[in-house]
Amino acid sequence: MIKFIAVDELLAIRNEVLREGKLAPDECIFPSDSLPGAFHLGYYAGDELACIASFHPQGYGEFTGAGYQLRGMATVEAYRGKGYGNQLLNFAIVYLRGQKANYLWCNARKKALQFYLNMGFEVISAEFEVPDIGPHYVLYVKIR
Ligand SMILES: CC(C)(COP(=O)(O)OP(=O)(O)OC[C@H]1O[C@@H](n2cnc3c(N)ncnc32)[C@H](O)[C@@H]1OP(=O)(O)O)[C@@H](O)C(=O)NCCC(=O)NCCS
């Protein structure tokens, strides 16, 4: 089941999956987490939070219309490959269409590229390096 969740509910997974468990929970907070219009989604497998993603209004480059940035997309290792990430992102895209958003973009890790391409995202940048994390691309998907 997919739910809107609070930031404190997702910090443990953000840390475990995206920061190798190296940080304190508070250090996993993004400044964008509490921007007006920001929201956070969680996919629950039974009572367990299995997959998370965060969204906030943010345009990218020359694109016109209302843009949102996706951050912190993560599925707990034991729950990967079950389609939870795909369902969570599809839910977000339908919700954002209702919010009159025009597009969604993210800085995606190269190793997760296929996941986003499967969802209909397109690569819109050259490969770039995020220090301590690795190669990334900017990805974009049109919403309306
Ligand atoms: C990237 C990530 C979020 C994907 O989450 P997920 O819940 O495993 O995603 P899905 O299960 O929807 O899709 C993953 C793969 O399983 C496949 N899949 C989808 N539904 C499936 C199902 N029912 N059964 C088996 N496999 C399935 C997808 O085709 C996809 O294949 P791919 O390897 O070609 O991409 C997850 O792998 C993750 O957290 N990785 C580590 C952190 C990370 O890199 N995050 C992204 C930062 S940009």
Coordinates of N, CA and C and ligand atoms in Angstrom, one line a residue:
M1 N 0.8 -1.2 0.0 CA 0.0 0.0 0.0 C 0.9 1.3 0.0
I2 N 0.5 2.2 -0.8 CA 1.3 3.5 -0.9 C 0.6 4.5 0.0
K3 N 1.5 5.2 0.8 CA 1.0 6.3 1.7 C 1.8 7.5 1.6
F4 N 1.2 8.6 1.9 CA 2.0 9.9 2.1 C 2.6 9.7 3.5
I5 N 3.9 10.0 3.6 CA 4.5 9.8 4.9 C 5.3 11.1 5.3
A6 N 5.7 11.1 6.6 CA 6.5 12.3 7.1 C 8.0 12.0 6.9
V7 N 8.7 13.1 6.9 CA 10.2 12.9 6.6 C 10.8 12.0 7.7
D8 N 10.4 12.1 8.9 CA 11.1 11.3 10.0 C 10.9 9.8 9.7
E9 N 9.8 9.5 9.1 CA 9.5 8.0 8.8 C 10.5 7.4 7.8
L10 N 11.1 8.3 6.9 CA 11.9 7.7 5.8 C 13.4 7.8 6.1
L11 N 13.8 8.5 7.1 CA 15.2 8.8 7.3 C 16.1 7.6 7.4
A12 N 15.5 6.6 8.2 CA 16.3 5.4 8.4 C 16.6 4.6 7.1
I13 N 15.6 4.6 6.2 CA 15.8 3.9 4.9 C 16.7 4.7 4.0
R14 N 16.5 6.1 4.0 CA 17.4 6.9 3.2 C 18.9 6.7 3.6
N15 N 19.1 6.6 4.9 CA 20.5 6.4 5.4 C 21.0 5.0 5.0
E16 N 20.2 4.0 5.3 CA 20.6 2.6 5.0 C 20.9 2.4 3.5
V17 N 20.0 2.9 2.7 CA 20.1 2.5 1.2 C 21.0 3.5 0.5
L18 N 20.9 4.8 0.8 CA 21.5 5.8 0.0 C 22.8 6.3 0.6
R19 N 23.0 6.1 1.9 CA 24.2 6.6 2.5 C 25.0 5.5 3.3
E20 N 24.7 4.3 2.9 CA 25.4 3.1 3.4 C 25.3 3.1 5.0
G21 N 24.3 3.7 5.5 CA 24.1 3.6 7.0 C 25.2 4.4 7.8
K22 N 25.9 5.4 7.0 CA 27.0 6.1 7.7 C 26.6 7.3 8.4
L23 N 25.4 7.8 8.3 CA 25.0 9.1 8.8 C 24.1 9.0 10.0
A24 N 24.0 10.0 10.8 CA 22.9 10.1 11.8 C 21.6 10.5 11.0
P25 N 20.5 10.1 11.6 CA 19.2 10.3 10.8 C 19.1 11.8 10.4
D26 N 19.4 12.7 11.3 CA 19.2 14.1 10.9 C 20.1 14.6 9.8
E27 N 21.2 13.9 9.6 CA 22.1 14.3 8.5 C 21.5 13.8 7.1
C28 N 20.5 13.0 7.2 CA 19.9 12.5 5.9 C 18.7 13.4 5.5
I29 N 18.5 14.5 6.2 CA 17.4 15.4 5.8 C 18.0 16.3 4.7
F30 N 17.2 16.4 3.6 CA 17.5 17.4 2.5 C 16.9 18.7 2.8
P31 N 17.5 19.8 2.5 CA 16.9 21.1 2.7 C 15.5 21.2 2.0
S32 N 15.4 20.5 0.9 CA 14.2 20.5 0.1 C 13.0 19.8 0.7
D33 N 13.3 19.0 1.7 CA 12.2 18.1 2.3 C 11.1 18.9 2.8
S34 N 11.3 20.1 3.3 CA 10.3 20.9 3.9 C 9.8 22.1 3.1
L35 N 10.2 22.1 1.9 CA 9.8 23.2 1.0 C 8.2 23.2 0.8
P36 N 7.6 24.3 0.6 CA 6.2 24.3 0.3 C 5.9 23.4 -0.9
G37 N 4.9 22.5 -0.8 CA 4.6 21.7 -1.9 C 5.4 20.3 -1.9
A38 N 6.4 20.2 -1.0 CA 7.1 18.9 -0.9 C 6.2 17.9 -0.3
F39 N 6.4 16.6 -0.8 CA 5.7 15.5 -0.2 C 6.6 14.2 -0.3
H40 N 6.2 13.3 0.5 CA 7.0 12.0 0.6 C 6.1 10.9 0.5
L41 N 6.5 9.9 -0.2 CA 5.7 8.7 -0.4 C 6.4 7.4 0.1
G42 N 5.6 6.5 0.7 CA 6.2 5.2 1.1 C 5.4 4.1 0.6
Y43 N 6.0 3.0 0.2 CA 5.3 1.8 -0.2 C 5.5 0.8 1.0
Y44 N 4.3 0.4 1.6 CA 4.4 -0.5 2.7 C 4.1 -1.9 2.2
A45 N 5.0 -2.8 2.6 CA 4.8 -4.3 2.4 C 4.3 -4.8 3.7
G46 N 3.0 -5.0 3.9 CA 2.4 -5.2 5.2 C 2.6 -4.0 6.1
D47 N 3.2 -4.2 7.2 CA 3.5 -3.1 8.2 C 4.8 -2.5 7.9
E48 N 5.6 -3.0 7.0 CA 7.0 -2.6 6.8 C 7.2 -1.6 5.7
L49 N 7.8 -0.5 6.0 CA 8.1 0.5 4.9 C 9.2 -0.1 4.1
A50 N 8.9 -0.3 2.8 CA 9.8 -1.0 1.9 C 10.5 -0.1 0.8
C51 N 9.8 1.0 0.5 CA 10.3 1.9 -0.6 C 9.9 3.3 -0.3
I52 N 10.8 4.2 -0.6 CA 10.5 5.7 -0.3 C 10.9 6.5 -1.5
A53 N 10.3 7.7 -1.6 CA 10.7 8.7 -2.6 C 10.1 10.1 -2.1
S54 N 10.9 11.1 -2.4 CA 10.5 12.5 -2.0 C 10.4 13.4 -3.2
F55 N 9.5 14.4 -3.2 CA 9.3 15.2 -4.3 C 9.1 16.7 -3.8
H56 N 9.6 17.6 -4.6 CA 9.3 19.0 -4.3 C 9.3 19.9 -5.6
P57 N 8.5 21.0 -5.5 CA 8.5 21.8 -6.7 C 9.8 22.4 -7.0
Q58 N 10.3 22.2 -8.2 CA 11.7 22.7 -8.6 C 11.8 22.5 -10.1
G59 N 12.0 23.7 -10.8 CA 12.2 23.6 -12.3 C 13.6 23.1 -12.6
Y60 N 13.8 22.7 -13.9 CA 15.1 22.4 -14.3 C 15.4 23.0 -15.7
G61 N 16.5 23.7 -15.7 CA 17.0 24.3 -16.9 C 16.0 25.1 -17.7
E62 N 15.9 24.9 -19.0 CA 15.0 25.7 -19.8 C 13.6 25.2 -19.9
F63 N 13.3 24.1 -19.2 CA 11.9 23.6 -19.3 C 10.9 24.5 -18.7
T64 N 9.8 24.7 -19.4 CA 8.8 25.6 -19.0 C 7.7 24.8 -18.3
G65 N 6.8 25.5 -17.5 CA 5.8 24.8 -16.8 C 6.2 24.4 -15.4
A66 N 5.4 23.7 -14.7 CA 5.7 23.4 -13.3 C 6.5 22.1 -13.3
G67 N 7.7 22.2 -12.8 CA 8.6 21.1 -12.6 C 8.7 20.6 -11.2
Y68 N 8.8 19.3 -11.0 CA 9.1 18.8 -9.6 C 10.4 18.0 -9.7
Q69 N 11.1 18.0 -8.6 CA 12.3 17.2 -8.5 C 12.1 16.0 -7.6
L70 N 12.5 14.8 -8.1 CA 12.4 13.6 -7.3 C 13.8 13.4 -6.6
R71 N 13.7 13.1 -5.3 CA 15.0 12.8 -4.6 C 14.8 11.6 -3.7
G72 N 15.9 11.0 -3.3 CA 15.8 10.0 -2.3 C 15.0 8.7 -2.6
M73 N 15.0 8.3 -3.9 CA 14.3 7.1 -4.3 C 15.1 5.9 -3.8
A74 N 14.5 5.1 -3.0 CA 15.2 3.9 -2.4 C 14.2 2.8 -2.0
T75 N 14.6 1.6 -2.4 CA 13.9 0.4 -1.9 C 14.9 -0.4 -1.0
V76 N 14.4 -0.8 0.1 CA 15.2 -1.7 1.0 C 15.6 -2.9 0.2
E77 N 16.8 -3.3 0.4 CA 17.4 -4.4 -0.4 C 16.5 -5.6 -0.5
A78 N 16.0 -6.1 0.6 CA 15.2 -7.3 0.6 C 13.9 -7.2 -0.2
Y79 N 13.5 -6.0 -0.6 CA 12.3 -5.8 -1.3 C 12.5 -5.3 -2.8
R80 N 13.7 -5.3 -3.2 CA 14.0 -4.9 -4.6 C 13.5 -5.9 -5.6
G81 N 13.2 -5.3 -6.8 CA 12.9 -6.2 -7.9 C 11.4 -6.7 -7.8
K82 N 10.6 -6.2 -6.9 CA 9.2 -6.6 -6.8 C 8.3 -5.7 -7.4
G83 N 8.8 -4.6 -8.0 CA 7.9 -3.6 -8.7 C 7.4 -2.5 -7.8
Y84 N 7.9 -2.5 -6.5 CA 7.5 -1.5 -5.6 C 7.9 -0.1 -6.0
G85 N 9.2 0.0 -6.4 CA 9.7 1.3 -6.9 C 8.9 1.8 -8.1
N86 N 8.6 0.9 -9.0 CA 7.8 1.3 -10.2 C 6.4 1.8 -9.8
Q87 N 5.8 1.0 -8.9 CA 4.4 1.4 -8.5 C 4.4 2.8 -7.7
L88 N 5.4 3.0 -6.9 CA 5.5 4.2 -6.1 C 5.7 5.4 -7.0
L89 N 6.5 5.3 -8.0 CA 6.8 6.4 -9.0 C 5.6 6.6 -9.9
N90 N 4.9 5.5 -10.3 CA 3.7 5.7 -11.1 C 2.6 6.4 -10.3
F91 N 2.5 6.1 -9.0 CA 1.5 6.8 -8.1 C 1.9 8.3 -8.1
A92 N 3.2 8.6 -7.9 CA 3.6 10.0 -7.8 C 3.3 10.7 -9.1
I93 N 3.5 10.1 -10.2 CA 3.3 10.8 -11.5 C 1.8 11.1 -11.7
V94 N 0.9 10.1 -11.3 CA -0.5 10.4 -11.4 C -0.9 11.5 -10.5
Y95 N -0.4 11.4 -9.2 CA -0.7 12.5 -8.3 C -0.3 13.9 -8.8
L96 N 1.0 13.9 -9.3 CA 1.5 15.2 -9.8 C 0.7 15.7 -11.0
R97 N 0.2 14.8 -11.8 CA -0.7 15.2 -12.9 C -1.9 16.0 -12.3
G98 N -2.4 15.4 -11.3 CA -3.5 16.1 -10.6 C -3.2 17.4 -10.0
Q99 N -1.9 17.6 -9.6 CA -1.4 18.9 -9.1 C -1.0 19.8 -10.2
K100 N -1.3 19.4 -11.4 CA -1.0 20.3 -12.6 C 0.5 20.4 -12.9
A101 N 1.3 19.5 -12.4 CA 2.7 19.5 -12.7 C 2.9 19.1 -14.2
N102 N 3.9 19.7 -14.8 CA 4.2 19.4 -16.2 C 5.3 18.4 -16.4
Y103 N 6.2 18.3 -15.5 CA 7.3 17.3 -15.7 C 8.0 17.0 -14.3
L104 N 8.7 15.9 -14.3 CA 9.4 15.4 -13.1 C 10.9 15.2 -13.6
W105 N 11.8 15.6 -12.8 CA 13.2 15.3 -13.1 C 14.0 14.8 -11.9
C106 N 15.1 14.2 -12.1 CA 16.0 13.8 -11.0 C 17.4 13.7 -11.4
N107 N 18.3 13.7 -10.4 CA 19.7 13.3 -10.6 C 19.8 11.9 -10.3
A108 N 20.0 11.0 -11.3 CA 19.9 9.6 -11.1 C 21.2 8.9 -11.1
R109 N 21.4 8.0 -10.2 CA 22.7 7.2 -10.2 C 22.7 6.3 -11.5
K110 N 23.9 6.2 -12.1 CA 24.0 5.4 -13.3 C 23.5 4.0 -13.1
K111 N 23.8 3.5 -11.9 CA 23.4 2.0 -11.7 C 21.9 1.9 -11.6
A112 N 21.1 3.0 -11.4 CA 19.7 2.9 -11.3 C 19.0 3.3 -12.7
L113 N 19.9 3.6 -13.7 CA 19.4 4.2 -14.9 C 18.3 3.4 -15.5
Q114 N 18.5 2.0 -15.6 CA 17.5 1.2 -16.3 C 16.1 1.3 -15.6
F115 N 16.2 1.4 -14.3 CA 14.9 1.5 -13.6 C 14.1 2.7 -14.1
Y116 N 14.8 3.8 -14.2 CA 14.1 5.1 -14.7 C 13.7 5.0 -16.2
L117 N 14.6 4.4 -17.0 CA 14.3 4.3 -18.4 C 13.0 3.4 -18.5
N118 N 12.9 2.4 -17.7 CA 11.7 1.5 -17.8 C 10.4 2.3 -17.4
M119 N 10.6 3.4 -16.6 CA 9.5 4.2 -16.2 C 9.1 5.3 -17.2
G120 N 9.9 5.4 -18.3 CA 9.7 6.4 -19.3 C 10.5 7.7 -19.2
F121 N 11.4 7.7 -18.3 CA 12.3 8.9 -18.2 C 13.3 8.9 -19.3
E122 N 13.8 10.1 -19.7 CA 14.8 10.2 -20.7 C 16.0 10.9 -20.1
V123 N 17.2 10.5 -20.6 CA 18.4 11.1 -20.2 C 18.6 12.5 -20.8
I124 N 18.8 13.6 -20.0 CA 18.9 14.9 -20.6 C 20.2 15.6 -20.2
S125 N 21.2 14.8 -19.8 CA 22.5 15.5 -19.5 C 23.6 14.5 -19.9
A126 N 24.8 15.0 -19.9 CA 26.0 14.1 -20.0 C 26.2 13.5 -18.6
E127 N 26.9 12.4 -18.6 CA 27.2 11.8 -17.3 C 28.0 12.8 -16.4
F128 N 27.7 12.8 -15.1 CA 28.5 13.7 -14.2 C 28.7 12.9 -12.9
E129 N 29.7 13.3 -12.2 CA 30.2 12.6 -11.0 C 29.6 13.4 -9.7
V130 N 29.0 12.6 -8.8 CA 28.7 13.2 -7.5 C 29.7 12.7 -6.5
P131 N 30.5 13.6 -5.9 CA 31.6 13.1 -5.0 C 31.1 12.1 -4.0
D132 N 31.8 11.0 -3.8 CA 31.6 10.0 -2.8 C 30.4 9.1 -3.2
I133 N 29.6 9.4 -4.3 CA 28.5 8.6 -4.6 C 28.7 7.9 -6.0
G134 N 29.2 8.7 -7.0 CA 29.5 8.1 -8.2 C 28.8 8.7 -9.4
P135 N 28.8 8.1 -10.6 CA 28.3 8.7 -11.8 C 26.8 8.8 -11.8
H136 N 26.3 9.9 -12.4 CA 24.9 10.3 -12.4 C 24.5 10.8 -13.8
Y137 N 23.2 10.9 -14.1 CA 22.6 11.6 -15.2 C 21.5 12.4 -14.7
V138 N 21.1 13.4 -15.4 CA 19.8 14.1 -15.1 C 18.8 13.4 -16.0
L139 N 17.7 13.0 -15.4 CA 16.6 12.3 -16.1 C 15.3 13.2 -16.0
Y140 N 14.5 13.0 -17.1 CA 13.3 13.8 -17.2 C 12.1 13.0 -17.7
V141 N 11.0 13.2 -17.1 CA 9.8 12.6 -17.7 C 8.7 13.7 -17.8
K142 N 8.0 13.7 -18.9 CA 6.9 14.7 -19.1 C 5.7 14.1 -18.4
I143 N 5.0 15.0 -17.7 CA 3.7 14.6 -17.0 C 2.5 15.0 -17.7
R144 N 2.5 16.2 -18.2 CA 1.3 16.7 -19.0 C 1.7 17.9 -19.8
Ligands
LIG1 C1 16.6 1.8 -8.0 C2 15.6 1.2 -7.0 C3 15.0 2.4 -6.2 C4 14.5 0.4 -7.7 O1 13.6 0.0 -6.8 P1 12.8 -1.4 -6.9 O2 11.7 -1.3 -6.0 O3 13.8 -2.5 -6.9 O4 12.2 -1.2 -8.4 P2 11.3 -2.2 -9.2 O5 11.2 -3.5 -8.5 O6 10.1 -1.4 -9.5 O7 12.2 -2.4 -10.5 C5 13.5 -2.8 -10.4 C6 13.8 -3.9 -11.4 O8 13.0 -5.0 -11.2 C7 12.1 -5.2 -12.3 N1 10.8 -5.6 -11.9 C8 9.7 -4.8 -11.9 N2 8.6 -5.4 -11.4 C9 9.1 -6.6 -11.1 C10 8.4 -7.8 -10.5 N3 7.1 -7.8 -10.2 N4 9.2 -8.9 -10.2 C11 10.5 -8.9 -10.5 N5 11.1 -7.8 -11.0 C12 10.4 -6.7 -11.3 C13 12.1 -4.0 -13.1 O9 11.9 -4.3 -14.5 C14 13.4 -3.4 -12.8 O10 14.4 -4.0 -13.7 P3 15.7 -3.2 -14.1 O11 16.8 -3.9 -13.3 O12 15.8 -3.4 -15.5 O13 15.6 -1.8 -13.7 C15 16.3 0.2 -6.0 O14 17.0 -0.7 -6.8 C16 17.3 0.9 -5.0 O15 16.9 1.4 -4.0 N6 18.6 0.9 -5.4 C17 19.6 1.4 -4.5 C18 19.5 2.9 -4.3 C19 19.4 3.7 -5.6 O16 20.2 3.5 -6.5 N7 18.4 4.5 -5.7 C20 18.2 5.4 -6.8 C21 19.0 6.6 -6.6 S1 19.0 7.6 -8.1

